[in-house]
């Protein structure tokens, strides 16, 4: 059948206008002689080293690449007893339960793309794209001063209250001046114009005529930013910890229920408001849950030390008593679930607990376009708005790969076929070149969106899903989800 998928003390960030500087699971089978540093017996994991922009210093001929996995079961692999003389051996994806046979997958793909299918020669260097990782390390700059203002459509700017100096609201626009010394010691000023997702386009257009004037008055280069695509320098200007909340600042109710998801982003920590429901909880991240002046920190099994420390820091601002209760993922008391008006308790994939153990953990998005010269192009930074219904995309979620088929992508069969070829090659290379615990399991998403895939994005709205969505379904989940394992999709296309 079709698969139905379901800090610790980090220095507190400096306030604005002040300078700043920049369970246990068995060890997965090693791909080579590299030894991992053992985790602390105290239960705290060390802060992972930030990855560099340079490609991995790995010789492609120094060790064998793992074989393409037999995609048959879901649980993480458990290594067997070690022999006296260990040798590097291929790492395979966790086994997975069977799904549709290739002929049934062929029917699904045939119904979507139709009988007339044109192909173009696949000519992509997957290794080169894999090594061309975005630089997610903090910027090498020294902040000299920063000012944040709320900006209106008529060009008026209002100072942001001290208790909101690191908070941005989706219905607001902000202008921020940032003066810093770059790596060479040169003094630079940049002016950022940040726009929330819920600001109407006509309002943004009206404000744009005044923003350029403000940038000139502040003596800086104007840089326009959209919510979810902030630059590292902008995040540093706000102190390195940024909160994005729904609504507007003048109507914010601190006693109303709110839930913030924290994650590392461009070397800093961001917290984005998500739906106040257990379905929003993902084991890969910490969540700050507030209601009626009470504050809880739900600690996902895959939360990083820096993510947890920042969550504790901002949680104290939300708790009226200055204290908050910490909740362990998988050991929640009944009183915690009583906070939500829902009976279901969603469960995340088991691989999220491995996230803090891998320095190179990150997510990447690629667009497949057979008509372009590059054929496969990376989108960075990315958000849900980059997923168009007419496109074919490959999402690298580190532990999994998703080939996302837009609901109106029927004319792009060649791009789809290229995406399958790229995903197959990329997944095998990634396991060896980036020391991933196993070859990422690759899935073609034809209808609906897997829950763990949504968690890769800082913000996700089901109403804007790029895939076919069928809400009038008799399935118990209430939504249709159709996915096909990569190997079965390739087999179906070769028949």
XYZ file of C-alpha atoms in Angstrom, residues 20-479:
460
model
C 29.023 42.726 20.430
C 31.460 40.227 19.061
C 31.184 38.044 17.150
C 19.206 8.196 24.267
C 21.234 7.188 23.871
C 21.578 5.419 20.558
C 24.414 3.082 19.621
C 27.108 4.747 17.591
C 26.296 4.349 13.896
C 28.690 2.306 11.842
C 31.741 4.394 11.074
C 32.551 5.185 7.489
C 36.251 5.434 8.217
C 38.881 5.691 10.925
C 37.475 9.000 12.270
C 36.638 8.711 16.001
C 33.744 10.611 17.477
C 34.086 12.476 20.754
C 31.972 10.650 23.343
C 29.048 12.495 24.793
C 29.316 13.789 28.336
C 28.122 11.491 31.053
C 26.323 14.414 32.612
C 23.731 14.253 29.898
C 24.671 17.548 28.278
C 25.840 17.501 24.743
C 28.710 19.837 23.727
C 27.843 22.685 21.392
C 28.425 21.421 17.873
C 31.149 23.184 15.928
C 29.730 25.389 13.239
C 30.303 24.164 9.719
C 32.500 26.136 7.377
C 31.694 27.229 3.889
C 34.453 25.153 2.442
C 33.682 21.753 1.117
C 34.514 18.680 3.127
C 38.142 17.641 3.107
C 37.344 14.141 2.027
C 38.875 12.220 -0.768
C 36.244 10.543 -2.841
C 38.592 7.628 -3.376
C 39.721 7.200 0.245
C 36.719 5.111 1.250
C 33.940 3.244 -0.445
C 30.632 4.979 -0.976
C 27.678 3.270 0.658
C 25.425 1.297 -1.549
C 21.932 2.483 -2.401
C 19.732 1.335 0.468
C 17.013 -1.245 0.328
C 14.240 1.020 1.440
C 12.177 -1.338 3.461
C 11.926 -0.365 7.369
C 11.873 2.840 9.479
C 13.711 2.307 12.815
C 17.321 3.442 13.180
C 19.902 0.708 12.549
C 21.464 -1.080 15.512
C 25.075 -2.104 14.867
C 26.000 -5.662 15.637
C 28.966 -6.795 17.746
C 32.285 -5.368 16.614
C 34.841 -7.756 15.253
C 38.456 -7.641 16.496
C 39.527 -5.971 13.264
C 36.980 -3.421 12.107
C 36.811 -2.405 8.504
C 34.868 0.433 6.932
C 31.588 -0.823 5.635
C 28.737 0.826 3.793
C 26.042 2.446 5.898
C 22.522 1.732 4.844
C 19.299 3.571 5.480
C 17.118 2.224 8.248
C 14.839 -0.557 7.027
C 11.333 0.438 6.090
C 8.006 -1.286 5.787
C 6.867 -2.222 2.291
C 4.655 0.115 0.252
C 3.117 -0.097 -3.203
C 4.761 -2.324 -5.721
C 6.486 -0.643 -8.668
C 3.570 -1.272 -11.014
C 1.222 0.521 -8.648
C 3.709 3.383 -8.337
C 3.812 3.415 -12.114
C 0.056 3.859 -12.217
C 0.254 6.779 -9.801
C 2.979 8.533 -11.768
C 1.283 7.726 -15.058
C -1.982 9.213 -13.894
C -0.192 12.407 -12.864
C 2.209 12.979 -15.775
C 0.187 11.313 -18.492
C 1.347 9.034 -21.315
C 3.431 11.582 -23.267
C 6.745 11.909 -21.474
C 9.740 13.737 -22.911
C 13.184 13.465 -21.363
C 16.371 15.519 -21.532
C 19.892 14.331 -20.838
C 20.718 14.536 -17.145
C 23.953 16.505 -16.755
C 24.418 17.476 -13.095
C 27.494 17.146 -10.863
C 25.826 16.133 -7.588
C 29.154 16.055 -5.701
C 29.893 19.651 -6.638
C 26.478 20.802 -5.475
C 26.840 18.826 -2.252
C 30.197 20.461 -1.457
C 28.906 23.942 -2.287
C 27.231 24.248 1.102
C 25.822 27.620 2.197
C 27.987 29.306 4.840
C 25.982 29.033 8.069
C 28.779 30.239 10.372
C 28.356 33.546 12.261
C 29.691 36.591 10.459
C 33.163 37.853 11.327
C 32.054 41.372 12.218
C 32.007 43.597 15.326
C 28.768 45.476 15.947
C 29.327 49.118 16.919
C 25.668 50.152 17.149
C 22.172 49.223 16.046
C 18.759 50.882 16.129
C 15.418 49.237 15.396
C 12.305 51.212 14.423
C 8.802 50.212 13.474
C 8.037 51.690 10.054
C 4.659 52.737 8.665
C 3.351 53.094 5.124
C 3.466 56.901 5.374
C 7.163 56.902 6.243
C 6.867 57.384 10.004
C 9.215 55.486 12.252
C 8.513 54.630 15.890
C 11.096 53.378 18.412
C 10.577 49.765 19.461
C 9.913 49.288 23.213
C 12.807 47.771 25.162
C 10.838 44.592 25.944
C 10.312 44.015 22.205
C 13.816 44.930 21.021
C 14.397 41.429 19.693
C 10.804 40.708 18.598
C 9.398 41.158 15.097
C 5.681 40.873 14.288
C 4.270 39.412 11.075
C 1.915 42.352 10.464
C 4.620 45.001 10.892
C 7.465 46.545 8.923
C 10.760 47.503 10.546
C 13.808 49.540 9.632
C 17.112 48.770 11.364
C 20.410 50.638 11.059
C 23.504 48.569 11.806
C 27.044 49.975 12.066
C 29.860 47.456 12.350
C 33.487 46.722 11.583
C 34.005 44.047 8.971
C 36.771 41.469 8.913
C 39.270 43.981 7.543
C 38.435 46.563 10.232
C 36.490 48.826 7.868
C 33.509 50.671 9.354
C 30.308 49.832 7.486
C 26.671 50.876 7.888
C 23.748 48.851 6.555
C 20.060 49.694 6.767
C 17.654 46.744 6.758
C 13.999 46.992 5.720
C 12.209 43.943 7.182
C 8.693 43.059 6.046
C 6.402 40.570 7.784
C 4.478 37.973 5.782
C 1.097 39.453 6.727
C 1.817 42.979 5.491
C -0.259 43.708 2.333
C 1.767 44.352 -0.817
C 0.211 47.812 -1.433
C 1.359 48.833 2.065
C 4.884 47.639 1.317
C 4.893 49.563 -1.950
C 3.785 52.756 -0.208
C 6.496 52.390 2.432
C 9.197 51.648 -0.128
C 9.104 55.222 -1.415
C 10.177 56.452 2.040
C 12.617 53.670 2.921
C 15.266 54.769 0.421
C 15.162 58.264 1.893
C 15.621 56.861 5.402
C 18.586 54.771 4.302
C 20.282 57.829 2.815
C 19.622 59.821 5.987
C 21.153 57.031 8.082
C 24.128 56.823 5.719
C 23.852 53.151 4.944
C 23.232 50.698 2.148
C 19.601 49.611 1.952
C 18.938 45.868 2.203
C 15.368 44.575 1.905
C 14.498 41.450 3.872
C 11.444 39.201 3.876
C 10.305 37.276 6.928
C 12.090 33.946 7.166
C 15.002 35.049 4.979
C 16.956 37.237 7.382
C 20.698 37.686 6.881
C 23.300 36.811 9.553
C 24.267 40.491 9.908
C 20.665 41.508 10.548
C 20.298 38.796 13.188
C 23.505 39.964 14.851
C 22.229 43.559 14.829
C 19.300 42.378 16.968
C 21.591 40.572 19.413
C 21.754 37.099 17.901
C 18.417 35.933 19.337
C 15.336 36.936 17.327
C 11.652 36.187 17.918
C 9.064 36.342 15.132
C 5.482 36.444 16.381
C 2.090 36.621 14.762
C -0.118 39.706 14.755
C 1.058 43.226 15.536
C 2.944 44.696 18.462
C 0.245 47.124 19.574
C -2.315 44.300 19.879
C -0.035 41.701 21.466
C -1.573 39.888 24.436
C 1.140 38.354 26.591
C -1.403 36.234 28.487
C -2.851 34.603 25.362
C -1.616 31.125 24.386
C 1.558 31.222 22.282
C 4.064 28.613 21.171
C 7.536 29.410 19.803
C 9.848 26.953 18.026
C 13.570 27.665 18.447
C 16.285 26.636 16.034
C 19.784 27.575 14.914
C 19.732 29.742 11.810
C 22.776 31.322 10.129
C 24.825 30.832 13.288
C 22.225 32.549 15.490
C 19.004 31.410 17.203
C 15.535 32.291 15.940
C 12.147 31.582 17.493
C 9.099 31.445 15.240
C 5.521 31.300 16.475
C 3.684 28.143 15.443
C 0.143 26.859 15.877
C -0.791 26.246 19.518
C -1.352 22.530 19.097
C 0.555 19.315 19.954
C 0.823 18.641 16.221
C 3.352 21.515 15.989
C 5.796 19.803 18.361
C 8.805 18.245 16.604
C 11.475 16.325 18.492
C 14.225 18.178 16.635
C 13.695 21.503 18.427
C 12.795 23.173 21.751
C 9.441 24.940 22.174
C 8.511 27.768 24.534
C 4.836 27.330 25.440
C 3.083 30.168 27.269
C -0.488 30.622 28.443
C -2.063 32.760 31.168
C 1.331 33.922 32.416
C 2.672 30.389 32.819
C 5.621 29.249 30.725
C 6.826 25.773 29.753
C 9.920 24.633 27.894
C 9.273 21.461 25.886
C 12.706 19.977 25.170
C 12.737 17.964 21.965
C 15.191 15.071 22.018
C 17.157 16.645 19.177
C 17.442 20.141 20.703
C 20.931 21.642 20.674
C 22.572 23.056 23.802
C 22.536 26.583 22.382
C 18.899 26.244 21.336
C 17.884 25.154 24.836
C 19.879 27.923 26.553
C 18.297 30.611 24.407
C 14.863 29.109 25.018
C 15.420 29.359 28.779
C 16.535 32.963 28.364
C 13.476 34.167 26.462
C 11.146 31.986 28.530
C 11.940 34.048 31.616
C 10.554 37.109 29.828
C 7.242 35.359 29.173
C 6.751 33.833 32.636
C 5.123 36.293 35.039
C 6.830 34.595 37.992
C 10.172 34.471 36.185
C 10.145 30.682 36.371
C 9.189 28.091 33.822
C 8.647 24.372 33.894
C 10.819 22.168 31.720
C 9.141 19.224 29.988
C 11.100 16.282 28.586
C 10.125 14.962 25.158
C 8.412 11.611 25.726
C 7.882 12.163 29.470
C 5.164 14.805 29.455
C 2.811 14.944 32.439
C -0.917 14.928 31.778
C -1.083 18.561 32.919
C 1.030 19.579 29.926
C -1.292 17.979 27.395
C -4.230 19.583 29.193
C -2.930 22.964 27.988
C -4.066 22.105 24.488
C -7.594 21.708 23.252
C -6.674 18.505 21.430
C -6.529 14.847 22.296
C -3.932 13.710 19.728
C -0.233 13.566 20.540
C 1.788 13.578 17.314
C 4.996 11.535 17.273
C 8.123 12.648 15.414
C 10.498 10.435 13.455
C 13.155 8.788 15.626
C 16.063 10.280 13.684
C 15.551 13.799 15.116
C 17.358 12.759 18.324
C 20.578 12.446 16.305
C 20.578 16.104 15.201
C 22.959 17.532 17.870
C 25.550 14.849 17.114
C 26.262 16.037 13.575
C 28.208 19.261 13.043
C 27.138 19.500 9.424
C 23.423 19.219 10.113
C 21.467 21.631 7.945
C 18.622 21.584 5.459
C 18.883 22.558 1.789
C 16.392 23.087 -1.029
C 17.006 22.496 -4.739
C 14.841 23.290 -7.755
C 14.843 20.924 -10.726
C 14.392 22.617 -14.093
C 15.377 20.529 -17.100
C 15.020 23.561 -19.389
C 17.732 25.545 -17.591
C 21.457 25.205 -18.170
C 22.205 24.093 -14.591
C 19.181 21.724 -14.435
C 19.435 21.606 -10.600
C 19.735 24.931 -8.733
C 19.948 25.513 -4.975
C 17.611 28.026 -3.319
C 19.274 29.645 -0.299
C 17.952 30.870 2.017
C 14.601 29.182 1.439
C 11.086 29.212 2.843
C 7.734 27.688 1.957
C 7.059 30.582 -0.421
C 9.766 29.173 -2.720
C 7.712 26.027 -3.321
C 5.552 26.772 -6.349
C 2.740 24.439 -7.510
C 4.311 24.318 -10.983
C 7.744 23.218 -9.784
C 9.731 20.095 -8.876
C 11.951 20.370 -5.785
C 14.443 18.293 -3.803
C 14.530 18.986 -0.059
C 17.591 17.718 1.807
C 16.432 17.316 5.417
C 19.786 15.640 6.312
C 18.226 12.410 7.557
C 15.684 12.263 4.741
C 15.331 13.539 1.180
C 12.007 14.605 -0.301
C 11.229 15.012 -4.002
C 8.308 17.457 -3.934
C 5.987 17.416 -6.931
C 3.921 20.565 -7.410
C 0.200 20.114 -8.044
C 0.502 21.722 -11.518
C 3.862 20.216 -12.525
C 2.415 17.737 -15.049
C 4.245 19.329 -18.030
C 7.621 18.960 -16.291
C 8.235 15.238 -16.521
C 11.865 15.766 -17.616
C 12.511 17.888 -14.523
C 10.907 15.185 -12.381
C 13.068 12.439 -13.851
C 16.197 14.578 -13.340
C 15.172 15.160 -9.738
C 14.977 11.397 -9.134
C 18.421 10.817 -10.658
C 19.890 13.695 -8.651
C 18.331 12.559 -5.376
C 19.638 9.013 -5.802
C 23.210 10.172 -6.449
C 23.130 12.990 -3.875
C 21.882 10.760 -1.044
C 24.646 8.178 -1.490
C 27.349 10.863 -1.747
C 26.041 12.745 1.298
C 26.311 9.693 3.550
C 30.016 9.305 2.742
C 31.168 12.893 2.272
C 29.342 14.335 5.297
C 29.520 11.342 7.659
C 25.770 11.065 7.930
C 24.524 8.176 10.085
C 22.917 6.461 7.108
C 22.001 7.090 3.504
C 19.040 9.486 3.718
C 15.785 7.764 2.875
C 14.363 9.402 -0.244
C 10.639 9.860 -0.803
C 8.585 11.239 -3.686
C 5.765 13.408 -2.296
C 2.829 13.429 -4.701
C -0.036 14.478 -2.461
C -0.165 16.120 0.961
C 2.945 16.920 3.034
C 4.646 14.583 5.561
C 4.612 16.030 9.081
C 8.399 15.772 9.570
C 8.944 17.607 6.302
C 6.899 20.586 7.526
C 9.208 20.873 10.548
C 12.187 21.553 8.281
C 10.626 24.920 7.417
C 10.573 27.750 9.958
C 7.003 28.518 8.959
C 4.477 26.281 7.261
C 0.893 26.946 6.196
C -1.133 23.988 4.983
C -3.305 26.299 2.889
C -0.241 27.213 0.804
C 0.977 23.659 0.246
C 2.459 23.233 -3.263
C 1.319 19.635 -3.671
C -2.089 18.230 -4.409
C -4.212 18.547 -1.282
C -7.364 16.560 -0.719
C -9.195 17.515 2.460
C -12.385 15.654 1.484
C -11.025 12.222 2.229
C -12.280 9.302 4.266
C -8.809 8.546 5.649
C -8.622 8.617 9.439
C -5.894 11.266 9.325
C -8.331 13.650 7.687
C -5.915 14.485 4.898
